[in-house]
mmCIF file of C-alpha atoms in Angstrom:
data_model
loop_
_atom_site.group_PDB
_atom_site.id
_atom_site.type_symbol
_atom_site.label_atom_id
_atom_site.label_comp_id
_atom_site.label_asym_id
_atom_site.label_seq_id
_atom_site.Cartn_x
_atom_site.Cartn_y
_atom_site.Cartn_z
ATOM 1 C CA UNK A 1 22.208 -50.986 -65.741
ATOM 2 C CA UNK A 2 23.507 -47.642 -66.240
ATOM 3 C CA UNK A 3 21.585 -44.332 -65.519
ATOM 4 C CA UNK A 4 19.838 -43.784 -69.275
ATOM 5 C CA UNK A 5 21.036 -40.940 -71.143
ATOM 6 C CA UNK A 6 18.742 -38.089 -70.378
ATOM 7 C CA UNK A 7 16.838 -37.016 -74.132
ATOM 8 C CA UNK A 8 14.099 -34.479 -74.242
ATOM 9 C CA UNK A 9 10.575 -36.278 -74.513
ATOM 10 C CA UNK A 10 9.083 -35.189 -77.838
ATOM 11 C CA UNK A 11 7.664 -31.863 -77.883
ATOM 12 C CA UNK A 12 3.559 -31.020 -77.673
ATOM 13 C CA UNK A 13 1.963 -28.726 -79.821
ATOM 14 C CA UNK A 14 -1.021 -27.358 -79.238
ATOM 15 C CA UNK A 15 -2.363 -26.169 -82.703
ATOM 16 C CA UNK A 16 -6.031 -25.562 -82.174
ATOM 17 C CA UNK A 17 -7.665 -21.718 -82.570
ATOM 18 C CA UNK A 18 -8.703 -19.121 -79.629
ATOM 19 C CA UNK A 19 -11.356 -20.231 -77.182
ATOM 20 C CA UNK A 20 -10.696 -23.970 -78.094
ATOM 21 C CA UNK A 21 -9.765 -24.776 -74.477
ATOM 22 C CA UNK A 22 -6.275 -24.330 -74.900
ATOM 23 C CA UNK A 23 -5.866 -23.268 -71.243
ATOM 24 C CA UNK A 24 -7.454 -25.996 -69.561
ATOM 25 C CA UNK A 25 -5.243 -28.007 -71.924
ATOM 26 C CA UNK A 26 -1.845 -25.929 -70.631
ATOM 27 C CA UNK A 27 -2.490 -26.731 -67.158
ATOM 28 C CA UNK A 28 -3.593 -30.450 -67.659
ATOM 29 C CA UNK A 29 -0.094 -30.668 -69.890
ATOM 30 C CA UNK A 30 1.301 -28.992 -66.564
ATOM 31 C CA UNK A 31 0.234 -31.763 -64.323
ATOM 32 C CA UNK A 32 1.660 -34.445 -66.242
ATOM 33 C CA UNK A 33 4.608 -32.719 -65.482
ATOM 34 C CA UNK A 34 5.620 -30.695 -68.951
ATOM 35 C CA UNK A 35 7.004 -26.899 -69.190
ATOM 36 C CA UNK A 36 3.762 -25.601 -71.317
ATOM 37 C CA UNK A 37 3.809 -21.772 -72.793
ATOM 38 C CA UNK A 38 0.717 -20.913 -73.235
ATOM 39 C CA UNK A 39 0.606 -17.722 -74.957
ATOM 40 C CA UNK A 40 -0.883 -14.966 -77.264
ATOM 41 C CA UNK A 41 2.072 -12.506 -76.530
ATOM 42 C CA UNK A 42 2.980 -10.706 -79.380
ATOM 43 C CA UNK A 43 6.883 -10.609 -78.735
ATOM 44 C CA UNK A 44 6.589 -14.386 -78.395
ATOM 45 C CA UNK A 45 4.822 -14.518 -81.508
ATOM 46 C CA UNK A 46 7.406 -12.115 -83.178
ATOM 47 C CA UNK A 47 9.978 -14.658 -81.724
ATOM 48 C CA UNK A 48 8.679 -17.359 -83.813
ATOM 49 C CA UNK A 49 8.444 -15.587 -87.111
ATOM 50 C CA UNK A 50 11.644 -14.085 -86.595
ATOM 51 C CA UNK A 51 13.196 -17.372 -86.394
ATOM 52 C CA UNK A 52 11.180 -18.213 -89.440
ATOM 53 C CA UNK A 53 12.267 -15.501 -91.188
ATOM 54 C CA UNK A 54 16.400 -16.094 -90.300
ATOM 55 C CA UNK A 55 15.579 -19.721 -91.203
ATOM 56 C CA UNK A 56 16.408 -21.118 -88.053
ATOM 57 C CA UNK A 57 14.046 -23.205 -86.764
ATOM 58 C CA UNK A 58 10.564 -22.192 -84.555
ATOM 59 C CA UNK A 59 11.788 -22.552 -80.989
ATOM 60 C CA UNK A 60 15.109 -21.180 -81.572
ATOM 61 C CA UNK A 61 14.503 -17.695 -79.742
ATOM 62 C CA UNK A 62 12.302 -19.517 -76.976
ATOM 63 C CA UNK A 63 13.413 -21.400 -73.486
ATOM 64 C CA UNK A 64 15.023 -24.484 -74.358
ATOM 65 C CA UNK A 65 13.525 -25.620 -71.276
ATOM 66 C CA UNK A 66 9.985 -26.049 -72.746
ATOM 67 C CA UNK A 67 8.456 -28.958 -74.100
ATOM 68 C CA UNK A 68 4.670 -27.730 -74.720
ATOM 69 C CA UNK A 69 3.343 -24.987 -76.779
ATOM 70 C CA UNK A 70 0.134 -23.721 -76.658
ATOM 71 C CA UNK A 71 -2.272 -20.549 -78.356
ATOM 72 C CA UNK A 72 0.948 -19.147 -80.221
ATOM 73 C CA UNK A 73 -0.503 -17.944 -82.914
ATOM 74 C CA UNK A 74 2.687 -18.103 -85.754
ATOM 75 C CA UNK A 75 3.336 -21.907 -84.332
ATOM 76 C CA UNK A 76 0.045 -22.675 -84.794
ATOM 77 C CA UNK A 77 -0.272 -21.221 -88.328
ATOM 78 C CA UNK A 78 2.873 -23.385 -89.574
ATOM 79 C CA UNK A 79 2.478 -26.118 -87.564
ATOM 80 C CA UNK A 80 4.076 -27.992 -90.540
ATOM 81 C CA UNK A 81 7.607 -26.684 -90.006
ATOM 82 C CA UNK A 82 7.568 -27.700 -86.193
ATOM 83 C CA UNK A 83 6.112 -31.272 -87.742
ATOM 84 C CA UNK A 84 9.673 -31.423 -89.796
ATOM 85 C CA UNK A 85 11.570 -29.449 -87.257
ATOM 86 C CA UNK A 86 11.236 -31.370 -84.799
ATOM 87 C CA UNK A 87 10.741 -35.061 -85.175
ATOM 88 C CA UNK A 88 8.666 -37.266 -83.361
ATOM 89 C CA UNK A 89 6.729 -34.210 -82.141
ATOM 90 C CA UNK A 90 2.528 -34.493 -81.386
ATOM 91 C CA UNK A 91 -0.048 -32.309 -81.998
ATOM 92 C CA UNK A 92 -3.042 -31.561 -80.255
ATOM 93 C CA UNK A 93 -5.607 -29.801 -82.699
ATOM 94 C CA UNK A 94 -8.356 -28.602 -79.932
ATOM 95 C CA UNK A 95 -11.692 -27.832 -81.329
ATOM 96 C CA UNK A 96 -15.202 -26.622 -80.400
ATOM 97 C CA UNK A 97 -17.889 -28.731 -81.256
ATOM 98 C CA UNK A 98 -19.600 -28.725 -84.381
ATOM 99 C CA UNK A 99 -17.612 -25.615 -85.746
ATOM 100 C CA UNK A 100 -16.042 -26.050 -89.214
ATOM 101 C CA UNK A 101 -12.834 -23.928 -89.882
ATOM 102 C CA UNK A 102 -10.681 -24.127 -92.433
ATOM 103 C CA UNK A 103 -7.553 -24.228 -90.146
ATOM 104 C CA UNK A 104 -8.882 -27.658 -89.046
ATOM 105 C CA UNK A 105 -9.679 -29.538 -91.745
ATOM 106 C CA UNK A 106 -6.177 -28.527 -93.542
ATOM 107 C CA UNK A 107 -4.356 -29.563 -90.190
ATOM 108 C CA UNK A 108 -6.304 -32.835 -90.495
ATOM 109 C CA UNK A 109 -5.481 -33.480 -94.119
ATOM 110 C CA UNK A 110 -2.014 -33.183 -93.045
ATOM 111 C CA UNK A 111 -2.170 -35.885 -90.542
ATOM 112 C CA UNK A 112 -4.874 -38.042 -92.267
ATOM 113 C CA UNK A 113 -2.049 -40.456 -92.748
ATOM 114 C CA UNK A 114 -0.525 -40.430 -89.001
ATOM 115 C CA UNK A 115 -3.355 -40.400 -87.085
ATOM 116 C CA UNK A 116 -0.883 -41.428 -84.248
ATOM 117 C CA UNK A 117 0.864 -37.562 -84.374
ATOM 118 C CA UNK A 118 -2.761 -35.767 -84.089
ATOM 119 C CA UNK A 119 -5.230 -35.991 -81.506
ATOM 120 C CA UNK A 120 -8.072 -33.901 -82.222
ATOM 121 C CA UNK A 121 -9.485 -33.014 -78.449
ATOM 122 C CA UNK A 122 -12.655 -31.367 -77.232
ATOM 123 C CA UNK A 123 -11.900 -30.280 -73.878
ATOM 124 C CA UNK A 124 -15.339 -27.936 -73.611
ATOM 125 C CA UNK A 125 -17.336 -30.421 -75.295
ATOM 126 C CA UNK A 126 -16.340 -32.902 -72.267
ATOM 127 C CA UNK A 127 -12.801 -34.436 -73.704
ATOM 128 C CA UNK A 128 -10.455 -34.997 -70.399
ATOM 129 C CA UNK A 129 -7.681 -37.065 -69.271
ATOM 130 C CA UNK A 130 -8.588 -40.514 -71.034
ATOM 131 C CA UNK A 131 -7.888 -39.537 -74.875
ATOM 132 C CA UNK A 132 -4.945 -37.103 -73.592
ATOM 133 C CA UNK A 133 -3.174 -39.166 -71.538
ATOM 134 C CA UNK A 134 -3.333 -42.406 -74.010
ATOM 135 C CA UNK A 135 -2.323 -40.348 -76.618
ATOM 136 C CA UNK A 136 0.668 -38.895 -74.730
ATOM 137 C CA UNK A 137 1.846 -42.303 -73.271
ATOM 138 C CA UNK A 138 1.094 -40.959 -69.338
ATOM 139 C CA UNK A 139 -1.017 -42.820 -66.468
ATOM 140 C CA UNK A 140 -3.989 -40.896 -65.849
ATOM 141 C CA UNK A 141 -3.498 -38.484 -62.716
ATOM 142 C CA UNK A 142 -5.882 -38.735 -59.727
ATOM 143 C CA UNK A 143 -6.285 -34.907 -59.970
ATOM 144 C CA UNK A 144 -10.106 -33.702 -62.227
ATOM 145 C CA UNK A 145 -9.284 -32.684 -65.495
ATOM 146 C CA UNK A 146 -9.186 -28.864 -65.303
ATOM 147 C CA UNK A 147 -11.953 -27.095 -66.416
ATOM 148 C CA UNK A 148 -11.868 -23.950 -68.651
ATOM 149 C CA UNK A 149 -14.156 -21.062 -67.574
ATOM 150 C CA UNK A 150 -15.628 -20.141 -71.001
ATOM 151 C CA UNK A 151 -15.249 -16.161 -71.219
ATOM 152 C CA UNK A 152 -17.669 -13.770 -71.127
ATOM 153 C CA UNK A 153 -16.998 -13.028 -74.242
ATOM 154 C CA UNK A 154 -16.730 -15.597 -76.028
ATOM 155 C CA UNK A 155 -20.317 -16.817 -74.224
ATOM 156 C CA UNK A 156 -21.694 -14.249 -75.937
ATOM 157 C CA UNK A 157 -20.804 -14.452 -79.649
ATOM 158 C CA UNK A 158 -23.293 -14.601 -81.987
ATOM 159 C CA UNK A 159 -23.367 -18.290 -82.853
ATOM 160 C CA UNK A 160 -22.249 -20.089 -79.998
ATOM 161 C CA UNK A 161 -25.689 -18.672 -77.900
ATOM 162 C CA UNK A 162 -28.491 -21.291 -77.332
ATOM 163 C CA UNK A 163 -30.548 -20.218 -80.297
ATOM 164 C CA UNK A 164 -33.745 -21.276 -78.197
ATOM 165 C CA UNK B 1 11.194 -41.852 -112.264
ATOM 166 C CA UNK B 2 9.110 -41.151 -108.398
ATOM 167 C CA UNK B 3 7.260 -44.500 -109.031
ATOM 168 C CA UNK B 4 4.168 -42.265 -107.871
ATOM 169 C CA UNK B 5 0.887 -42.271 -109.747
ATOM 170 C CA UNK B 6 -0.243 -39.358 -108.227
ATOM 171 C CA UNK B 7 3.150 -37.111 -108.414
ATOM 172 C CA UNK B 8 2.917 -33.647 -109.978
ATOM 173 C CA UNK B 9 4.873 -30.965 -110.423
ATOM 174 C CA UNK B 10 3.670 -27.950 -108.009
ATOM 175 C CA UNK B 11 5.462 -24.391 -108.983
ATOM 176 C CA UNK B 12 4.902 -22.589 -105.448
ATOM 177 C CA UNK B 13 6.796 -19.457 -105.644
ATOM 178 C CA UNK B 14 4.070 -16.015 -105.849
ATOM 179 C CA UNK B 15 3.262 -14.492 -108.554
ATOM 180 C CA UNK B 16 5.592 -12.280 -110.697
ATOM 181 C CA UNK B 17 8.531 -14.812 -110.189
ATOM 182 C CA UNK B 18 8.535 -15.851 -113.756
ATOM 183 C CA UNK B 19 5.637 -18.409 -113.140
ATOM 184 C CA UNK B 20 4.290 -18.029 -116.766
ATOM 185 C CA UNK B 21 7.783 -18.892 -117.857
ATOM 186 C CA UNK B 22 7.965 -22.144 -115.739
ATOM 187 C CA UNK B 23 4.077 -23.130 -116.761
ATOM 188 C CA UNK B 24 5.435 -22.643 -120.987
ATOM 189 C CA UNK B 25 9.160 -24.533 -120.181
ATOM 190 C CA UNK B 26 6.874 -27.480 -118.320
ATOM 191 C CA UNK B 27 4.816 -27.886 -121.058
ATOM 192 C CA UNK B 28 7.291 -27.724 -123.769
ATOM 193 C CA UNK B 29 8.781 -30.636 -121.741
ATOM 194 C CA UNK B 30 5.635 -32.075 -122.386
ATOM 195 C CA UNK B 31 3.796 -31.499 -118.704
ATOM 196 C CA UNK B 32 0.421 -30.396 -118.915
ATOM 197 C CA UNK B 33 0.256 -27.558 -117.512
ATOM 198 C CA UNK B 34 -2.556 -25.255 -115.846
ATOM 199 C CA UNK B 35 -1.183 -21.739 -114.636
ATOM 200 C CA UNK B 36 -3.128 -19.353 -112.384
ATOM 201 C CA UNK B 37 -6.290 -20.744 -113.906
ATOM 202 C CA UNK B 38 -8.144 -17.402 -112.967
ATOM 203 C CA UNK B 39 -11.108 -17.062 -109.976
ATOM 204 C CA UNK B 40 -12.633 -20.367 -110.668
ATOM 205 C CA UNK B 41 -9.275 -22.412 -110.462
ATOM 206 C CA UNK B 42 -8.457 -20.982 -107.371
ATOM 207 C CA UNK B 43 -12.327 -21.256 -105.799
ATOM 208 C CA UNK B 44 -12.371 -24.766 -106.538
ATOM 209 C CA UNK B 45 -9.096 -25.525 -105.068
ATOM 210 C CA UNK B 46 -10.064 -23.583 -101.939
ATOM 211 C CA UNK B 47 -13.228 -25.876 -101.961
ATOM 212 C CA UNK B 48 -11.459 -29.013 -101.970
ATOM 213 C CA UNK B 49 -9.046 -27.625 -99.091
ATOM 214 C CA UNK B 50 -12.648 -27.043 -96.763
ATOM 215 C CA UNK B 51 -14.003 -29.956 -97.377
ATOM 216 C CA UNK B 52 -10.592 -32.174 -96.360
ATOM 217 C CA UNK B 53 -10.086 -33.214 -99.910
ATOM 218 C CA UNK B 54 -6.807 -33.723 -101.993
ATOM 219 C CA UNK B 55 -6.629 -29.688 -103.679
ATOM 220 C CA UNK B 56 -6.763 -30.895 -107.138
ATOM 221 C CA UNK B 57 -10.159 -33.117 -106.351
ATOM 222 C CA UNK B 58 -12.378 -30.535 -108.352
ATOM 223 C CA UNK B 59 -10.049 -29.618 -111.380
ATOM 224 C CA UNK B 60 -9.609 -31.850 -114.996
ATOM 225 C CA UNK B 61 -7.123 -34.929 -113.733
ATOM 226 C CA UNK B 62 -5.322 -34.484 -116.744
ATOM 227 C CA UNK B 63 -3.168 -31.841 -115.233
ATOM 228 C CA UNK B 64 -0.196 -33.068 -114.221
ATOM 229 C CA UNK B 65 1.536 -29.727 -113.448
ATOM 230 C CA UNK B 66 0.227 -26.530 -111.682
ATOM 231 C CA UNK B 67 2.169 -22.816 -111.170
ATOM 232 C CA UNK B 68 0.677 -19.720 -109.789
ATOM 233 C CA UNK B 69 -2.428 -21.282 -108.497
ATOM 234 C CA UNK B 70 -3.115 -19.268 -105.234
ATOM 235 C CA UNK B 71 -4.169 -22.297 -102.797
ATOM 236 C CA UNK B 72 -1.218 -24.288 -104.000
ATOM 237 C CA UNK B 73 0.801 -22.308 -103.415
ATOM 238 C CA UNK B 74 0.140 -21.486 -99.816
ATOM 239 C CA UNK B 75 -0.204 -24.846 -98.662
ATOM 240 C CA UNK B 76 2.098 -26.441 -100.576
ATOM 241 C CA UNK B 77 2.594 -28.985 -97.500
ATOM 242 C CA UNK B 78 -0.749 -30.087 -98.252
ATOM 243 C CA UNK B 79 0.021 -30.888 -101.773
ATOM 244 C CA UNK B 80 3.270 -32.454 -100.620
ATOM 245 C CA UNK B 81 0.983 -35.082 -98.286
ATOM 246 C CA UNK B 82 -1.727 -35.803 -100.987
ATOM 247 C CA UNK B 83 0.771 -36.143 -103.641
ATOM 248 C CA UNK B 84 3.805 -37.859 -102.924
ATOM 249 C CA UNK B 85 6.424 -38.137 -104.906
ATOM 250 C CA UNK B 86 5.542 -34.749 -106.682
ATOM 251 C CA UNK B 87 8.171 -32.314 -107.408
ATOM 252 C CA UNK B 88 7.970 -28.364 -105.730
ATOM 253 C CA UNK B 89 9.622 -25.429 -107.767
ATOM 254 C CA UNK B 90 9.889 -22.189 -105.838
ATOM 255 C CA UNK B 91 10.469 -19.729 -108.495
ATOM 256 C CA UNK B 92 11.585 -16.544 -107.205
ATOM 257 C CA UNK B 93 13.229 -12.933 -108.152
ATOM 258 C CA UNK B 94 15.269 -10.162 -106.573
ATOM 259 C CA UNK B 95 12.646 -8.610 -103.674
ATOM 260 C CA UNK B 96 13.154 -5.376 -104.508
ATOM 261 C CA UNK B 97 12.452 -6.091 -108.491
ATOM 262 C CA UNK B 98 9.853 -7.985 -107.529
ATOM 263 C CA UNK B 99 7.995 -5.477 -104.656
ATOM 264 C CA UNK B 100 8.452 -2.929 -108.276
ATOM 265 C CA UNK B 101 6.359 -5.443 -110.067
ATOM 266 C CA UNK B 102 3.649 -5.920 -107.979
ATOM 267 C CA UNK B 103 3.423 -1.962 -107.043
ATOM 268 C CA UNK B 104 3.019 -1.384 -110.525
ATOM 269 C CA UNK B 105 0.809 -4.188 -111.578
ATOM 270 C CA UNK B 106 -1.439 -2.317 -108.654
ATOM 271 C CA UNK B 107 -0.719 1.080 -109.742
ATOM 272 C CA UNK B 108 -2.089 0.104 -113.030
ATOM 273 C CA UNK B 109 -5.334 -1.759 -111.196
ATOM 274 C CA UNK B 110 -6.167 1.289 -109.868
ATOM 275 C CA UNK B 111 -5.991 3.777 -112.900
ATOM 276 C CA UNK B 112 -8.146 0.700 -114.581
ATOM 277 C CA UNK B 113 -10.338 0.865 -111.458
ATOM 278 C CA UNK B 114 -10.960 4.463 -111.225
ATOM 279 C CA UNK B 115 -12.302 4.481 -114.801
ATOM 280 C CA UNK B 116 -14.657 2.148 -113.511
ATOM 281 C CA UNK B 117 -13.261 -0.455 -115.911
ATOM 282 C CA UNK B 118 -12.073 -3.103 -113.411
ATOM 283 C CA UNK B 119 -13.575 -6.332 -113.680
ATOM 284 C CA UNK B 120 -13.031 -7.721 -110.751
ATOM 285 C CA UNK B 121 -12.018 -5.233 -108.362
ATOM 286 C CA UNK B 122 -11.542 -5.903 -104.698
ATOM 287 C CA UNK B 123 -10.084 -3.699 -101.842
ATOM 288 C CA UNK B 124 -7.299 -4.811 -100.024
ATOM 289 C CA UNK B 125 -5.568 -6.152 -103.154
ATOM 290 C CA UNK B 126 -6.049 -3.167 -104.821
ATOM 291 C CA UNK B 127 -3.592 -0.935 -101.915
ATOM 292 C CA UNK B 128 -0.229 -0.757 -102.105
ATOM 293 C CA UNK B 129 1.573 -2.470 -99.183
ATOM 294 C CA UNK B 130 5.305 -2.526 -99.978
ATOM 295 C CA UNK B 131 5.942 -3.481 -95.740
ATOM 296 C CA UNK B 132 3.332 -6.479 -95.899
ATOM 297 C CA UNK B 133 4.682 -8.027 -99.187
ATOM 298 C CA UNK B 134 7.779 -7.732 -98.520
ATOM 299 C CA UNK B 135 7.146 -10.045 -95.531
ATOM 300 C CA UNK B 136 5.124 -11.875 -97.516
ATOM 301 C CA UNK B 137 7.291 -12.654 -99.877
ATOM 302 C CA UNK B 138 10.912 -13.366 -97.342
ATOM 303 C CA UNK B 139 8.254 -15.529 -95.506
ATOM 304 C CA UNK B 140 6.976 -17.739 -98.267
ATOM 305 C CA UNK B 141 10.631 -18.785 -99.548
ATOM 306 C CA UNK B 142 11.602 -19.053 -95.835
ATOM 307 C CA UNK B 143 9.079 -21.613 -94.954
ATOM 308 C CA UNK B 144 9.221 -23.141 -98.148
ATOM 309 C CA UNK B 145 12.683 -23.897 -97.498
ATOM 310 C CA UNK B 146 12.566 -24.942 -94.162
ATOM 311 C CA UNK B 147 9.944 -27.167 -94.771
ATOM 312 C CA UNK B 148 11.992 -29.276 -97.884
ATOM 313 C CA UNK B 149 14.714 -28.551 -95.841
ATOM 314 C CA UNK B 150 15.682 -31.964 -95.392
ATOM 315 C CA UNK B 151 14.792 -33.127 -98.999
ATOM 316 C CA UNK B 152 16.640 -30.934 -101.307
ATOM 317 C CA UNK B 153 15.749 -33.502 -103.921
ATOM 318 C CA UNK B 154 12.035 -32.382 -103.498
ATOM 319 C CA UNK B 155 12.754 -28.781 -103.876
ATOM 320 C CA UNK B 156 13.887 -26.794 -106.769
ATOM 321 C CA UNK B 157 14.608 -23.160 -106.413
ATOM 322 C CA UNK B 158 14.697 -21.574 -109.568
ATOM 323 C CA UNK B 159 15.561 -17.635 -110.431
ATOM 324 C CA UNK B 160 15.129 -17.021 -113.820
ATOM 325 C CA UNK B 161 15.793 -13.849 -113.975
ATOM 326 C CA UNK B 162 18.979 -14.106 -112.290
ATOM 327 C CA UNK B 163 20.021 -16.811 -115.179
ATOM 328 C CA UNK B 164 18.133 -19.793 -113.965
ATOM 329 C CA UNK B 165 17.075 -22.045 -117.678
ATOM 330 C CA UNK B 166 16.589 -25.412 -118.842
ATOM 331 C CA UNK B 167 19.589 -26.983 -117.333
ATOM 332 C CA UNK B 168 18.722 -26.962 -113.604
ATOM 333 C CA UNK B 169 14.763 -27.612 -114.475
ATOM 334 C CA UNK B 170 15.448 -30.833 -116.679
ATOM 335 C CA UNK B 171 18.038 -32.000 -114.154
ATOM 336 C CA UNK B 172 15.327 -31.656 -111.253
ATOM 337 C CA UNK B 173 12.997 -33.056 -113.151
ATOM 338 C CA UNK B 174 14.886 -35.835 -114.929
ATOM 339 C CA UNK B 175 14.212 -34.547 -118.956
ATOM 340 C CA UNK B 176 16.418 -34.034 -121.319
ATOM 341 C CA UNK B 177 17.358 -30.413 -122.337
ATOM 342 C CA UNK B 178 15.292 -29.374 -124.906
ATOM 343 C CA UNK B 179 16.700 -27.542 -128.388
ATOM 344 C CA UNK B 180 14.731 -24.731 -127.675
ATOM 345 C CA UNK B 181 15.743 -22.025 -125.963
ATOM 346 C CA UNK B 182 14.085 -21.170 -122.344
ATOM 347 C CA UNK B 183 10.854 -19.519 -122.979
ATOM 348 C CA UNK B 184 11.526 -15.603 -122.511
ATOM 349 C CA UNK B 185 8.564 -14.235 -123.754
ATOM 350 C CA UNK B 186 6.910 -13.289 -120.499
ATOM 351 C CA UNK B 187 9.629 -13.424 -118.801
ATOM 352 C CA UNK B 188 9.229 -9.690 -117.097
ATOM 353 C CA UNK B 189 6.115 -10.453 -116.456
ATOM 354 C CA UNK B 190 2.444 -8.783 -117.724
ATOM 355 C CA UNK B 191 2.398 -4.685 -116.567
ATOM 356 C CA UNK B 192 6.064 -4.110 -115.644
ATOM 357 C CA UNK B 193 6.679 -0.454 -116.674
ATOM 358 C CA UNK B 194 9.222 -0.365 -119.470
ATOM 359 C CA UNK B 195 11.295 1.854 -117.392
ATOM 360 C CA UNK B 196 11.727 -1.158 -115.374
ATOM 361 C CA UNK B 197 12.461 -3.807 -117.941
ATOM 362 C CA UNK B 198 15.608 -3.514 -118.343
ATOM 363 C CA UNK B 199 17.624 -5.723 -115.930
ATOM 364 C CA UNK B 200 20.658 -6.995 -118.256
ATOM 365 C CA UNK B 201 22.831 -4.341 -115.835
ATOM 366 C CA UNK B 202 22.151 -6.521 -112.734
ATOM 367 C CA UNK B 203 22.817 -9.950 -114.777
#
């Protein structure tokens, strides 16, 4: 049989807010071998809606290389377009535990039909290579999951404290 | 003619694009139609979006078209997924018209405000932000385009001030064209300063 005709493997968007794990979820996406941007950087995100705005479509101005995208904040917000942009694509809607935002529940509704295109993950909460790995069609590496340092920061918001 | 129980008719283009106009045509095509609906429309369509319900869940089911309604509007693709089959009509306007339209709409919020008359008066929509809604604005008909991109049947962009009427509504929709002509009345839209009504030199 002949050598197959190299296509790119879907694309994996990573649609869940700020301190949702997103970075432990970069570099696990990095060991199974994908070319993950994770990033907040505003002349990425000025990229994106520049594309948006020239109608062209959200990873026009960004490495064709790349297959994963993670913590951008204008992908994340129309995670829709990249849904009809770019077929066959799955999301991965990380969330904290037991927080309610609206972001998640409307990127929920949208899938509530194709629950094979979402997986909702909880890397903090204890979510590792199992539930990512089915979902992404990849044998489970022999490397730990990484694990997120949880900022500072973000420890120390009112709300996600031990209220003891 | 969609086969779909649940299709509606969503108008999703911002306000002052001749939504008023769009919510009289669809119901003299016999739609019934709710436009803008005021604080409580839009509260209880935001309620339905948090809780991971279809948008309409909380308003009379008897409405079968909606325009101007803030939460529908901004995620349409929400509406698209809990409603298929239903019909999207971006109405839209020259931006520069239309950034005139809302400055003045606030203009006039403010005089109203500052004589302590305002009913409902929040900051933030009470500034002027010609920069932000013009972004705003290019932004909403870009994604709104991309998105139906690949369903032109789905989408219907309609300028009425720029000449838009019955013909390409009823063929979108599949009605015939009425005898009536296009409802004008609001068609400039509620505080537009007279100075700025008159548009017949761009038709």
């Amino acid at each position: 049989m002949s050598q197959p005709v190299h296509s790119p493997r879907p694309k994996v968007f990573g649609i869940g807010l700020e301190e949702t794990g997103t970075s432990s979820l970069h570099e696990a996406l990095e060991l199974l071998g994908y070319k993950s941007l994770h990033s907040e950087d505003v002349q990425i995100m000025g990229s994106v809606f520049r594309a948006i705005d020239e109608g062209r479509p959200l990873l026009h101005y960004l490495d064709p290389e790349l297959d994963a995208f993670l913590g951008i904040p204008a992908i994340r917000f129309h995670f829709y377009l990249a849904d009809v942009q770019y077929p066959g694509s799955r999301f991965i809607l990380t969330v904290r535990e037991a927080e309610s935002v609206e972001h998640d529940t409307v990127v929920r509704a949208f899938f509530a039909d194709r629950p094979g295109d979402l997986l909702v993950f909880d890397p903090i909460g204890g979510d590792g290579w199992e539930p990512l790995c089915e979902f992404l069609g990849q044998p489970v590496p022999g490397a730990p999951f990484p694990c997120e340092m949880r900022s500072p920061q973000s420890m120390a918001e009112p709300g996600h404290v031990a209220t003891e | 003619m969609s086969g779909h129980a649940e299709a509606k008719v969503f108008g999703i283009g911002l306000m002052k694009t001749g939504t008023w106009s769009l919510h009289e045509a669809l119901g003299s095509l016999g739609y019934k139609s709710l436009h803008n609906g005021g604080l409580e429309t839009m509260k209880s369509v935001q309620e339905a979006i948090r809780e991971g319900r279809p948008m309409l869940t909380h308003l009379d089911p008897s409405f079968n078209a909606f325009a101007d309604i803030f939460g529908i509007t901004y995620y349409f693709y929400l509406a698209d997924v809990a409603y298929p089959g239903s019909r999207f009509i971006l109405t839209k306007r020259d931006l520069d018209d239309w950034l005139d339209s809302r400055r003045l709409h606030v203009e006039k919020d403010q005089r109203i405000r500052a004589a302590g008359k305002h009913p409902d008066a929040q900051e933030g929509v009470m500034k002027v932000d010609m920069d932000g809604w013009a972004t705003e604005y290019t932004r909403h008909e870009a994604v709104v385009r991309a998105y139906f991109a690949d369903r032109p049947d789905d989408l219907l962009v309609f300028d009425l001030i720029g000449g838009d009427g019955w013909e390409p509504l009823c063929e979108f929709l599949g009605q015939p064209v009425p005898e009536a002509p296009f409802p004008w009345q609001n068609r400039f839209e509620p505080f537009v300063d007279p100075a700025h009504r008159d548009v017949s030199q761009r038709l």
